[in-house]
PDB file of C-alpha atoms and ligand atoms in Angstrom:
ATOM      1  CA  UNK O  15     -37.267 -23.944  -4.374  1.00 39.00           C
ATOM      2  CA  UNK O  16     -34.553 -21.613  -3.298  1.00 42.00           C
ATOM      3  CA  UNK O  17     -33.497 -18.891  -5.677  1.00 40.00           C
ATOM      4  CA  UNK O  18     -30.021 -17.447  -5.523  1.00 38.00           C
ATOM      5  CA  UNK O  19     -30.080 -13.689  -5.724  1.00 41.00           C
ATOM      6  CA  UNK O  20     -28.009 -12.824  -8.848  1.00 40.00           C
ATOM      7  CA  UNK O  21     -26.401  -9.836  -7.205  1.00 43.00           C
ATOM      8  CA  UNK O  22     -25.027 -11.927  -4.389  1.00 44.00           C
ATOM      9  CA  UNK O  23     -23.573 -14.999  -6.146  1.00 46.00           C
ATOM     10  CA  UNK O  24     -21.613 -15.105  -9.371  1.00 47.00           C
ATOM     11  CA  UNK O  25     -22.279 -17.720 -12.023  1.00 48.00           C
ATOM     12  CA  UNK O  26     -19.634 -19.999 -10.591  1.00 49.00           C
ATOM     13  CA  UNK O  27     -21.274 -19.768  -7.167  1.00 44.00           C
ATOM     14  CA  UNK O  28     -18.485 -17.663  -5.725  1.00 61.00           C
ATOM     15  CA  UNK O  29     -19.393 -14.524  -3.879  1.00 65.00           C
ATOM     16  CA  UNK O  30     -19.273 -11.804  -6.482  1.00 75.00           C
ATOM     17  CA  UNK O  31     -16.947  -8.973  -5.545  1.00 93.00           C
ATOM     18  CA  UNK O  32     -17.959  -5.385  -6.095  1.00 95.00           C
ATOM     19  CA  UNK O  33     -15.652  -2.655  -7.329  1.00 97.00           C
ATOM     20  CA  UNK O  34     -15.979   0.939  -6.181  1.00 97.00           C
ATOM     21  CA  UNK O  35     -14.305   3.959  -7.847  1.00 98.00           C
ATOM     22  CA  UNK O  36     -11.274   5.225  -5.979  1.00 98.00           C
ATOM     23  CA  UNK O  37      -9.093   8.307  -5.982  1.00 98.00           C
ATOM     24  CA  UNK O  38      -5.337   7.887  -5.854  1.00 99.00           C
ATOM     25  CA  UNK O  39      -2.296  10.132  -5.525  1.00 99.00           C
ATOM     26  CA  UNK O  40       0.839   9.188  -7.484  1.00 99.00           C
ATOM     27  CA  UNK O  41       4.292  10.711  -7.933  1.00 99.00           C
ATOM     28  CA  UNK O  42       6.175  10.313 -11.229  1.00 98.00           C
ATOM     29  CA  UNK O  43       9.555   8.566 -10.801  1.00 98.00           C
ATOM     30  CA  UNK O  44      11.453  11.451 -12.376  1.00 98.00           C
ATOM     31  CA  UNK O  45      14.182  11.315  -9.716  1.00 98.00           C
ATOM     32  CA  UNK O  46      13.802   7.660  -8.801  1.00 98.00           C
ATOM     33  CA  UNK O  47      17.061   5.846  -8.050  1.00 98.00           C
ATOM     34  CA  UNK O  48      18.575   3.483  -5.548  1.00 98.00           C
ATOM     35  CA  UNK O  49      21.259   5.733  -4.129  1.00 98.00           C
ATOM     36  CA  UNK O  50      21.151   4.554  -0.483  1.00 98.00           C
ATOM     37  CA  UNK O  51      20.080   1.378   1.299  1.00 98.00           C
ATOM     38  CA  UNK O  52      17.400   1.561   4.004  1.00 98.00           C
ATOM     39  CA  UNK O  53      15.846  -1.875   3.478  1.00 98.00           C
ATOM     40  CA  UNK O  54      17.336  -5.279   2.423  1.00 98.00           C
ATOM     41  CA  UNK O  55      16.062  -4.959  -1.186  1.00 98.00           C
ATOM     42  CA  UNK O  56      18.141  -1.867  -1.937  1.00 98.00           C
ATOM     43  CA  UNK O  57      21.616  -2.252  -3.465  1.00 98.00           C
ATOM     44  CA  UNK O  58      22.996   1.039  -4.732  1.00 98.00           C
ATOM     45  CA  UNK O  59      25.473  -0.848  -6.970  1.00 97.00           C
ATOM     46  CA  UNK O  60      22.511  -2.373  -8.911  1.00 95.00           C
ATOM     47  CA  UNK O  61      21.445   0.346 -11.292  1.00 91.00           C
ATOM     48  CA  UNK O  62      17.853   1.313 -12.000  1.00 97.00           C
ATOM     49  CA  UNK O  63      16.781   1.740 -15.613  1.00 98.00           C
ATOM     50  CA  UNK O  64      15.170   5.186 -15.368  1.00 98.00           C
ATOM     51  CA  UNK O  65      13.310   4.989 -18.675  1.00 98.00           C
ATOM     52  CA  UNK O  66      11.954   1.562 -17.897  1.00 98.00           C
ATOM     53  CA  UNK O  67      10.876   2.709 -14.444  1.00 98.00           C
ATOM     54  CA  UNK O  68       8.959   5.623 -15.929  1.00 98.00           C
ATOM     55  CA  UNK O  69       7.257   3.346 -18.487  1.00 98.00           C
ATOM     56  CA  UNK O  70       6.264   0.805 -15.740  1.00 98.00           C
ATOM     57  CA  UNK O  71       4.954   3.576 -13.499  1.00 99.00           C
ATOM     58  CA  UNK O  72       2.919   5.017 -16.408  1.00 98.00           C
ATOM     59  CA  UNK O  73       1.397   1.589 -17.079  1.00 98.00           C
ATOM     60  CA  UNK O  74       0.244   1.495 -13.473  1.00 99.00           C
ATOM     61  CA  UNK O  75      -1.296   4.973 -13.750  1.00 99.00           C
ATOM     62  CA  UNK O  76      -3.088   4.018 -16.982  1.00 98.00           C
ATOM     63  CA  UNK O  77      -4.324   0.772 -15.363  1.00 98.00           C
ATOM     64  CA  UNK O  78      -6.005   2.722 -12.597  1.00 98.00           C
ATOM     65  CA  UNK O  79      -7.653   5.039 -15.184  1.00 98.00           C
ATOM     66  CA  UNK O  80      -8.898   2.084 -17.225  1.00 98.00           C
ATOM     67  CA  UNK O  81     -10.403   0.601 -14.074  1.00 98.00           C
ATOM     68  CA  UNK O  82     -12.368   3.819 -13.630  1.00 98.00           C
ATOM     69  CA  UNK O  83     -10.329   5.388 -10.841  1.00 98.00           C
ATOM     70  CA  UNK O  84      -9.064   8.964 -10.536  1.00 98.00           C
ATOM     71  CA  UNK O  85      -5.346   9.705 -10.362  1.00 98.00           C
ATOM     72  CA  UNK O  86      -3.949  12.891  -8.929  1.00 98.00           C
ATOM     73  CA  UNK O  87      -0.285  13.725  -9.424  1.00 98.00           C
ATOM     74  CA  UNK O  88       2.190  15.285  -6.984  1.00 98.00           C
ATOM     75  CA  UNK O  89       5.312  16.951  -8.433  1.00 98.00           C
ATOM     76  CA  UNK O  90       8.483  14.954  -7.696  1.00 98.00           C
ATOM     77  CA  UNK O  91      11.211  16.793  -5.802  1.00 98.00           C
ATOM     78  CA  UNK O  92      14.861  16.487  -6.929  1.00 98.00           C
ATOM     79  CA  UNK O  93      17.026  14.713  -4.386  1.00 98.00           C
ATOM     80  CA  UNK O  94      14.198  12.522  -3.074  1.00 98.00           C
ATOM     81  CA  UNK O  95      14.612   9.288  -5.031  1.00 98.00           C
ATOM     82  CA  UNK O  96      12.001   7.361  -2.993  1.00 98.00           C
ATOM     83  CA  UNK O  97       9.282   9.976  -3.326  1.00 98.00           C
ATOM     84  CA  UNK O  98       7.696   7.843  -6.034  1.00 99.00           C
ATOM     85  CA  UNK O  99       6.424   5.655  -3.188  1.00 99.00           C
ATOM     86  CA  UNK O 100       3.408   7.858  -2.542  1.00 99.00           C
ATOM     87  CA  UNK O 101       1.846   5.353  -0.129  1.00 98.00           C
ATOM     88  CA  UNK O 102       4.396   6.511   2.434  1.00 98.00           C
ATOM     89  CA  UNK O 103       3.455  10.211   2.003  1.00 98.00           C
ATOM     90  CA  UNK O 104       0.391  10.316   4.299  1.00 98.00           C
ATOM     91  CA  UNK O 105      -2.759   8.494   5.416  1.00 98.00           C
ATOM     92  CA  UNK O 106      -6.108   9.871   4.216  1.00 98.00           C
ATOM     93  CA  UNK O 107      -9.409   8.677   5.680  1.00 98.00           C
ATOM     94  CA  UNK O 108     -12.684  10.564   5.598  1.00 98.00           C
ATOM     95  CA  UNK O 109     -10.979  13.589   4.056  1.00 98.00           C
ATOM     96  CA  UNK O 110      -8.614  13.880   7.042  1.00 98.00           C
ATOM     97  CA  UNK O 111      -4.877  13.711   6.517  1.00 98.00           C
ATOM     98  CA  UNK O 112      -2.267  12.364   8.856  1.00 98.00           C
ATOM     99  CA  UNK O 113       1.113  13.491   7.504  1.00 98.00           C
ATOM    100  CA  UNK O 114       4.066  11.148   7.436  1.00 98.00           C
ATOM    101  CA  UNK O 115       7.210  11.358   9.506  1.00 98.00           C
ATOM    102  CA  UNK O 116      10.001   9.221   8.132  1.00 98.00           C
ATOM    103  CA  UNK O 117      12.446   7.165  10.200  1.00 98.00           C
ATOM    104  CA  UNK O 118      15.436   7.762   7.934  1.00 98.00           C
ATOM    105  CA  UNK O 119      16.889  11.171   7.205  1.00 98.00           C
ATOM    106  CA  UNK O 120      17.178  10.336   3.508  1.00 98.00           C
ATOM    107  CA  UNK O 121      13.310  10.467   3.189  1.00 98.00           C
ATOM    108  CA  UNK O 122      12.547  13.101   5.811  1.00 98.00           C
ATOM    109  CA  UNK O 123      11.812  15.930   3.354  1.00 98.00           C
ATOM    110  CA  UNK O 124       9.123  13.878   1.643  1.00 98.00           C
ATOM    111  CA  UNK O 125       6.904  14.420   4.717  1.00 98.00           C
ATOM    112  CA  UNK O 126       6.778  18.190   4.061  1.00 98.00           C
ATOM    113  CA  UNK O 127       6.360  17.824   0.321  1.00 98.00           C
ATOM    114  CA  UNK O 128       3.270  15.670   0.749  1.00 98.00           C
ATOM    115  CA  UNK O 129       1.813  17.859   3.539  1.00 98.00           C
ATOM    116  CA  UNK O 130       2.185  20.870   1.246  1.00 98.00           C
ATOM    117  CA  UNK O 131       0.334  19.043  -1.557  1.00 98.00           C
ATOM    118  CA  UNK O 132      -2.654  18.411   0.694  1.00 98.00           C
ATOM    119  CA  UNK O 133      -2.753  21.954   2.007  1.00 98.00           C
ATOM    120  CA  UNK O 134      -2.544  23.365  -1.503  1.00 98.00           C
ATOM    121  CA  UNK O 135      -5.256  20.982  -2.659  1.00 97.00           C
ATOM    122  CA  UNK O 136      -7.618  22.447  -0.046  1.00 97.00           C
ATOM    123  CA  UNK O 137      -7.666  19.728   2.528  1.00 98.00           C
ATOM    124  CA  UNK O 138      -8.750  21.307   5.840  1.00 95.00           C
ATOM    125  CA  UNK O 139      -7.838  18.688   8.404  1.00 96.00           C
ATOM    126  CA  UNK O 140      -4.099  18.190   7.859  1.00 98.00           C
ATOM    127  CA  UNK O 141      -2.198  16.874  10.894  1.00 98.00           C
ATOM    128  CA  UNK O 142       1.523  17.143  11.332  1.00 98.00           C
ATOM    129  CA  UNK O 143       2.558  13.874  13.096  1.00 98.00           C
ATOM    130  CA  UNK O 144       4.403  13.664  16.389  1.00 97.00           C
ATOM    131  CA  UNK O 145       5.597  10.106  16.002  1.00 98.00           C
ATOM    132  CA  UNK O 146       7.320   8.303  13.191  1.00 98.00           C
ATOM    133  CA  UNK O 147       4.744   6.915  10.741  1.00 98.00           C
ATOM    134  CA  UNK O 148       5.350   6.014   7.114  1.00 98.00           C
ATOM    135  CA  UNK O 149       1.816   6.611   5.937  1.00 98.00           C
ATOM    136  CA  UNK O 150      -0.054   3.855   4.166  1.00 98.00           C
ATOM    137  CA  UNK O 151       3.105   1.814   4.043  1.00 98.00           C
ATOM    138  CA  UNK O 152       2.249   0.813   7.624  1.00 98.00           C
ATOM    139  CA  UNK O 153      -1.252   2.136   8.156  1.00 98.00           C
ATOM    140  CA  UNK O 154      -3.977   0.231   6.352  1.00 98.00           C
ATOM    141  CA  UNK O 155      -7.637   1.081   6.433  1.00 98.00           C
ATOM    142  CA  UNK O 156     -10.000  -1.865   6.711  1.00 97.00           C
ATOM    143  CA  UNK O 157     -13.419  -0.262   6.941  1.00 92.00           C
ATOM    144  CA  UNK O 158     -14.194   0.957  10.499  1.00 92.00           C
ATOM    145  CA  UNK O 159     -10.770  -0.208  11.750  1.00 98.00           C
ATOM    146  CA  UNK O 160      -7.186   0.671  10.991  1.00 98.00           C
ATOM    147  CA  UNK O 161      -4.323  -1.808  10.983  1.00 98.00           C
ATOM    148  CA  UNK O 162      -0.989  -0.327  11.981  1.00 98.00           C
ATOM    149  CA  UNK O 163       2.326  -2.107  11.464  1.00 98.00           C
ATOM    150  CA  UNK O 164       5.394  -1.473  13.614  1.00 98.00           C
ATOM    151  CA  UNK O 165       8.754  -3.035  14.275  1.00 98.00           C
ATOM    152  CA  UNK O 166      10.848  -1.484  11.460  1.00 98.00           C
ATOM    153  CA  UNK O 167       9.555   2.020  10.530  1.00 98.00           C
ATOM    154  CA  UNK O 168       6.324   3.322  12.112  1.00 98.00           C
ATOM    155  CA  UNK O 169       6.467   3.647  15.898  1.00 98.00           C
ATOM    156  CA  UNK O 170       3.957   1.706  17.940  1.00 98.00           C
ATOM    157  CA  UNK O 171       3.045   4.960  19.666  1.00 97.00           C
ATOM    158  CA  UNK O 172       1.678   6.414  16.422  1.00 98.00           C
ATOM    159  CA  UNK O 173      -1.399   4.453  17.246  1.00 97.00           C
ATOM    160  CA  UNK O 174      -2.797   7.141  19.570  1.00 96.00           C
ATOM    161  CA  UNK O 175      -2.449   9.777  16.908  1.00 97.00           C
ATOM    162  CA  UNK O 176      -4.211   7.588  14.358  1.00 98.00           C
ATOM    163  CA  UNK O 177      -7.090   6.768  16.750  1.00 98.00           C
ATOM    164  CA  UNK O 178      -7.478  10.346  17.790  1.00 98.00           C
ATOM    165  CA  UNK O 179      -7.469  11.918  14.316  1.00 98.00           C
ATOM    166  CA  UNK O 180      -9.645   9.416  12.488  1.00 98.00           C
ATOM    167  CA  UNK O 181     -11.828   8.315  15.411  1.00 98.00           C
ATOM    168  CA  UNK O 182     -11.294   4.686  14.539  1.00 98.00           C
ATOM    169  CA  UNK O 183      -9.883   1.785  16.550  1.00 98.00           C
ATOM    170  CA  UNK O 184      -6.347   0.769  15.655  1.00 98.00           C
ATOM    171  CA  UNK O 185      -5.078  -2.799  15.699  1.00 98.00           C
ATOM    172  CA  UNK O 186      -1.324  -2.995  16.085  1.00 98.00           C
ATOM    173  CA  UNK O 187       0.636  -5.603  14.158  1.00 98.00           C
ATOM    174  CA  UNK O 188       4.302  -6.313  14.818  1.00 98.00           C
ATOM    175  CA  UNK O 189       6.401  -7.029  11.714  1.00 98.00           C
ATOM    176  CA  UNK O 190       9.245  -9.530  12.326  1.00 98.00           C
ATOM    177  CA  UNK O 191      11.012 -10.089   8.970  1.00 98.00           C
ATOM    178  CA  UNK O 192      13.194  -7.172   7.710  1.00 98.00           C
ATOM    179  CA  UNK O 193      12.343  -7.990   4.085  1.00 98.00           C
ATOM    180  CA  UNK O 194       8.745  -7.090   4.961  1.00 98.00           C
ATOM    181  CA  UNK O 195       9.573  -3.813   6.669  1.00 98.00           C
ATOM    182  CA  UNK O 196       6.310  -2.036   5.830  1.00 98.00           C
ATOM    183  CA  UNK O 197       2.891  -3.545   6.565  1.00 98.00           C
ATOM    184  CA  UNK O 198       1.851  -3.190   2.914  1.00 98.00           C
ATOM    185  CA  UNK O 199       4.568  -5.586   1.819  1.00 98.00           C
ATOM    186  CA  UNK O 200       3.010  -8.418   3.889  1.00 98.00           C
ATOM    187  CA  UNK O 201      -0.700  -7.645   4.032  1.00 98.00           C
ATOM    188  CA  UNK O 202      -3.294  -6.551   1.443  1.00 98.00           C
ATOM    189  CA  UNK O 203      -6.761  -5.554   2.550  1.00 98.00           C
ATOM    190  CA  UNK O 204      -9.064  -6.826  -0.241  1.00 98.00           C
ATOM    191  CA  UNK O 205     -12.389  -5.677   1.240  1.00 97.00           C
ATOM    192  CA  UNK O 206     -13.893  -5.191   4.689  1.00 95.00           C
ATOM    193  CA  UNK O 207     -13.923  -8.905   5.493  1.00 96.00           C
ATOM    194  CA  UNK O 208     -11.123 -10.258   3.266  1.00 97.00           C
ATOM    195  CA  UNK O 209      -7.332  -9.891   3.317  1.00 98.00           C
ATOM    196  CA  UNK O 210      -4.288 -11.626   1.824  1.00 98.00           C
ATOM    197  CA  UNK O 211      -1.150 -11.851   3.984  1.00 99.00           C
ATOM    198  CA  UNK O 212       2.169 -13.527   4.469  1.00 99.00           C
ATOM    199  CA  UNK O 213       1.958 -15.314   7.789  1.00 98.00           C
ATOM    200  CA  UNK O 214       5.747 -15.502   8.449  1.00 98.00           C
ATOM    201  CA  UNK O 215       6.041 -11.697   8.429  1.00 98.00           C
ATOM    202  CA  UNK O 216       3.979 -11.460  11.664  1.00 98.00           C
ATOM    203  CA  UNK O 217       4.255 -12.808  15.226  1.00 98.00           C
ATOM    204  CA  UNK O 218       1.693 -15.084  16.824  1.00 98.00           C
ATOM    205  CA  UNK O 219      -0.240 -12.163  18.237  1.00 98.00           C
ATOM    206  CA  UNK O 220      -0.443 -10.440  14.864  1.00 98.00           C
ATOM    207  CA  UNK O 221      -1.608 -13.628  13.128  1.00 98.00           C
ATOM    208  CA  UNK O 222      -4.330 -14.019  15.803  1.00 98.00           C
ATOM    209  CA  UNK O 223      -5.403 -10.389  15.380  1.00 98.00           C
ATOM    210  CA  UNK O 224      -5.748 -10.869  11.599  1.00 98.00           C
ATOM    211  CA  UNK O 225      -7.665 -14.106  12.058  1.00 98.00           C
ATOM    212  CA  UNK O 226     -10.171 -12.378  14.331  1.00 97.00           C
ATOM    213  CA  UNK O 227     -10.502  -9.309  12.102  1.00 97.00           C
ATOM    214  CA  UNK O 228     -11.067 -10.983   8.691  1.00 98.00           C
ATOM    215  CA  UNK O 229     -13.665 -13.604   7.931  1.00 97.00           C
ATOM    216  CA  UNK O 230     -11.578 -14.736   4.929  1.00 97.00           C
ATOM    217  CA  UNK O 231      -7.786 -14.778   4.875  1.00 98.00           C
ATOM    218  CA  UNK O 232      -5.704 -15.732   1.894  1.00 98.00           C
ATOM    219  CA  UNK O 233      -2.217 -16.992   2.832  1.00 98.00           C
ATOM    220  CA  UNK O 234       0.425 -15.971   0.351  1.00 98.00           C
ATOM    221  CA  UNK O 235       3.166 -18.509  -0.405  1.00 98.00           C
ATOM    222  CA  UNK O 236       6.882 -17.705   0.022  1.00 98.00           C
ATOM    223  CA  UNK O 237       7.463 -17.262  -3.723  1.00 98.00           C
ATOM    224  CA  UNK O 238       4.632 -14.741  -4.077  1.00 98.00           C
ATOM    225  CA  UNK O 239       5.620 -12.738  -0.992  1.00 98.00           C
ATOM    226  CA  UNK O 240       9.216 -12.677  -2.216  1.00 98.00           C
ATOM    227  CA  UNK O 241       8.180 -10.846  -5.422  1.00 98.00           C
ATOM    228  CA  UNK O 242       6.208  -8.356  -3.277  1.00 98.00           C
ATOM    229  CA  UNK O 243       2.994  -9.879  -4.466  1.00 98.00           C
ATOM    230  CA  UNK O 244       1.091  -8.565  -1.427  1.00 99.00           C
ATOM    231  CA  UNK O 245       1.981  -5.027  -2.378  1.00 99.00           C
ATOM    232  CA  UNK O 246      -1.328  -4.854  -4.184  1.00 99.00           C
ATOM    233  CA  UNK O 247      -4.332  -2.502  -4.439  1.00 98.00           C
ATOM    234  CA  UNK O 248      -7.916  -3.723  -4.331  1.00 98.00           C
ATOM    235  CA  UNK O 249     -10.997  -1.768  -5.341  1.00 98.00           C
ATOM    236  CA  UNK O 250     -13.183  -4.512  -3.942  1.00 98.00           C
ATOM    237  CA  UNK O 251     -13.153  -6.514  -7.190  1.00 98.00           C
ATOM    238  CA  UNK O 252      -9.962  -5.788  -9.208  1.00 98.00           C
ATOM    239  CA  UNK O 253      -6.630  -6.433  -7.494  1.00 98.00           C
ATOM    240  CA  UNK O 254      -3.706  -4.699  -9.099  1.00 98.00           C
ATOM    241  CA  UNK O 255      -0.644  -6.764  -8.180  1.00 99.00           C
ATOM    242  CA  UNK O 256       2.905  -7.509  -9.319  1.00 98.00           C
ATOM    243  CA  UNK O 257       2.797  -9.704 -12.471  1.00 98.00           C
ATOM    244  CA  UNK O 258       5.437 -11.976 -10.979  1.00 98.00           C
ATOM    245  CA  UNK O 259       3.027 -13.138  -8.203  1.00 98.00           C
ATOM    246  CA  UNK O 260       1.263 -15.682 -10.366  1.00 98.00           C
ATOM    247  CA  UNK O 261       0.290 -18.027  -7.553  1.00 98.00           C
ATOM    248  CA  UNK O 262      -1.324 -15.315  -5.551  1.00 98.00           C
ATOM    249  CA  UNK O 263      -3.209 -14.093  -8.664  1.00 98.00           C
ATOM    250  CA  UNK O 264      -4.671 -17.618  -8.984  1.00 98.00           C
ATOM    251  CA  UNK O 265      -5.633 -17.673  -5.299  1.00 98.00           C
ATOM    252  CA  UNK O 266      -7.379 -14.302  -5.692  1.00 98.00           C
ATOM    253  CA  UNK O 267      -9.255 -15.425  -8.789  1.00 97.00           C
ATOM    254  CA  UNK O 268     -10.445 -18.544  -6.955  1.00 97.00           C
ATOM    255  CA  UNK O 269     -11.961 -16.236  -4.316  1.00 96.00           C
ATOM    256  CA  UNK O 270     -13.877 -14.218  -6.898  1.00 96.00           C
ATOM    257  CA  UNK O 271     -11.420 -11.268  -7.286  1.00 98.00           C
ATOM    258  CA  UNK O 272     -10.067 -10.199 -10.660  1.00 97.00           C
ATOM    259  CA  UNK O 273      -6.294 -10.005 -10.599  1.00 98.00           C
ATOM    260  CA  UNK O 274      -4.802  -7.218 -12.734  1.00 98.00           C
ATOM    261  CA  UNK O 275      -1.063  -7.899 -13.154  1.00 98.00           C
ATOM    262  CA  UNK O 276       1.393  -5.026 -13.603  1.00 98.00           C
ATOM    263  CA  UNK O 277       5.174  -5.250 -13.985  1.00 98.00           C
ATOM    264  CA  UNK O 278       6.955  -2.912 -11.572  1.00 98.00           C
ATOM    265  CA  UNK O 279      10.266  -4.797 -11.528  1.00 98.00           C
ATOM    266  CA  UNK O 280      12.405  -1.665 -11.533  1.00 98.00           C
ATOM    267  CA  UNK O 281      10.757  -0.579  -8.275  1.00 98.00           C
ATOM    268  CA  UNK O 282      11.359  -3.852  -6.542  1.00 98.00           C
ATOM    269  CA  UNK O 283      15.025  -2.847  -6.613  1.00 98.00           C
ATOM    270  CA  UNK O 284      14.040  -0.242  -4.015  1.00 98.00           C
ATOM    271  CA  UNK O 285      11.737  -2.654  -2.112  1.00 98.00           C
ATOM    272  CA  UNK O 286       8.571  -1.230  -3.621  1.00 98.00           C
ATOM    273  CA  UNK O 287       5.621  -2.429  -5.746  1.00 98.00           C
ATOM    274  CA  UNK O 288       2.333  -1.096  -7.113  1.00 98.00           C
ATOM    275  CA  UNK O 289       0.813  -0.366  -3.718  1.00 98.00           C
ATOM    276  CA  UNK O 290       3.888   1.568  -2.585  1.00 98.00           C
ATOM    277  CA  UNK O 291       3.436   3.834  -5.633  1.00 99.00           C
ATOM    278  CA  UNK O 292      -0.200   4.569  -4.745  1.00 99.00           C
ATOM    279  CA  UNK O 293      -1.789   6.623  -1.951  1.00 99.00           C
ATOM    280  CA  UNK O 294      -5.534   6.303  -1.639  1.00 98.00           C
ATOM    281  CA  UNK O 295      -7.436   9.540  -1.052  1.00 98.00           C
ATOM    282  CA  UNK O 296     -10.553   8.548   0.922  1.00 98.00           C
ATOM    283  CA  UNK O 297     -13.155  11.282   1.058  1.00 96.00           C
TER     284      UNK O 297
HETATM  285  N1  LIG R  27      12.917   2.435  -0.621  1.00 81.92           N
HETATM  286  C1  LIG R  27      11.712   2.725   0.048  1.00 81.92           C
HETATM  287  C2  LIG R  27      11.963   2.667   1.554  1.00 81.92           C
HETATM  288  O1  LIG R  27      12.664   1.744   1.972  1.00 81.92           O
HETATM  289  C3  LIG R  27      10.616   1.842  -0.391  1.00 81.92           C
HETATM  290  C4  LIG R  27       9.281   2.208   0.192  1.00 81.92           C
HETATM  291  C5  LIG R  27       8.209   1.261  -0.180  1.00 81.92           C
HETATM  292  N2  LIG R  27       6.925   1.719   0.144  1.00 81.92           N
HETATM  293  C6  LIG R  27       5.962   1.024   0.749  1.00 81.92           C
HETATM  294  N3  LIG R  27       4.809   1.526   0.892  1.00 81.92           N
HETATM  295  N4  LIG R  27       6.195  -0.191   1.199  1.00 81.92           N
HETATM  296  O2  LIG R  27      11.483   3.435   2.323  1.00 81.92           O
END
């Protein structure tokens, strides 16, 4: 008789996913607005409801706390309407910090604001970047390897800096659809061997890289990618994702993850979702 170890398989026979507590950095959307357009989602003539944005952001913050994660807060700087998108502020792995360097002048000062936060918080290894990189928007950690998107924002040459600082191999992925201008709009790392992605946002080489890297790949449908469904955060078990991405939520649940929907519709007007508002601090 074979006995199934209860800690390996869930009741339904699906591999049981395991959550681990995370630490995040977030920036309140006090100055959030769409006052310029640097991606196809942004239309400055379509107003943002500031109060609603703050309430949606606060729900996201509370969701993380309820899931047992820590949330640190960086003070928002007036005149930087996209600073709420903390994912772009840096990349933090093993307590080391690679600062961000933004492609567009409108966001340039965010790089310094985030670097200052890390220095003041006592981080020792804080690197000022040479090449353009928009933090975790394009740089995703996948346990012993880093995935780096390029094509719209982060320069392909940022790869060397990432490898050198973190001592991890970097897999480059070219983004080909301007709607998915940051890697975290088209790919979500769910755990070390599982990811969800939108195939049409990558070229053939990128799709092949992802297929060789992840044992399990969930393919998001057009309608879920189009509501920024892949802009999600996994703790290994819970996946916080846009509430509008119902199909993707069902696909995740079928694979043993627990979808946790949040409504960040005000932020999609700027081309952002829950993951964009969240920077993981990995010690
Ligand atoms: N309006 C911002 C920009 O275009 C949105 C950033 C979204 N952040 C992200 N991690 N994808 O730069």
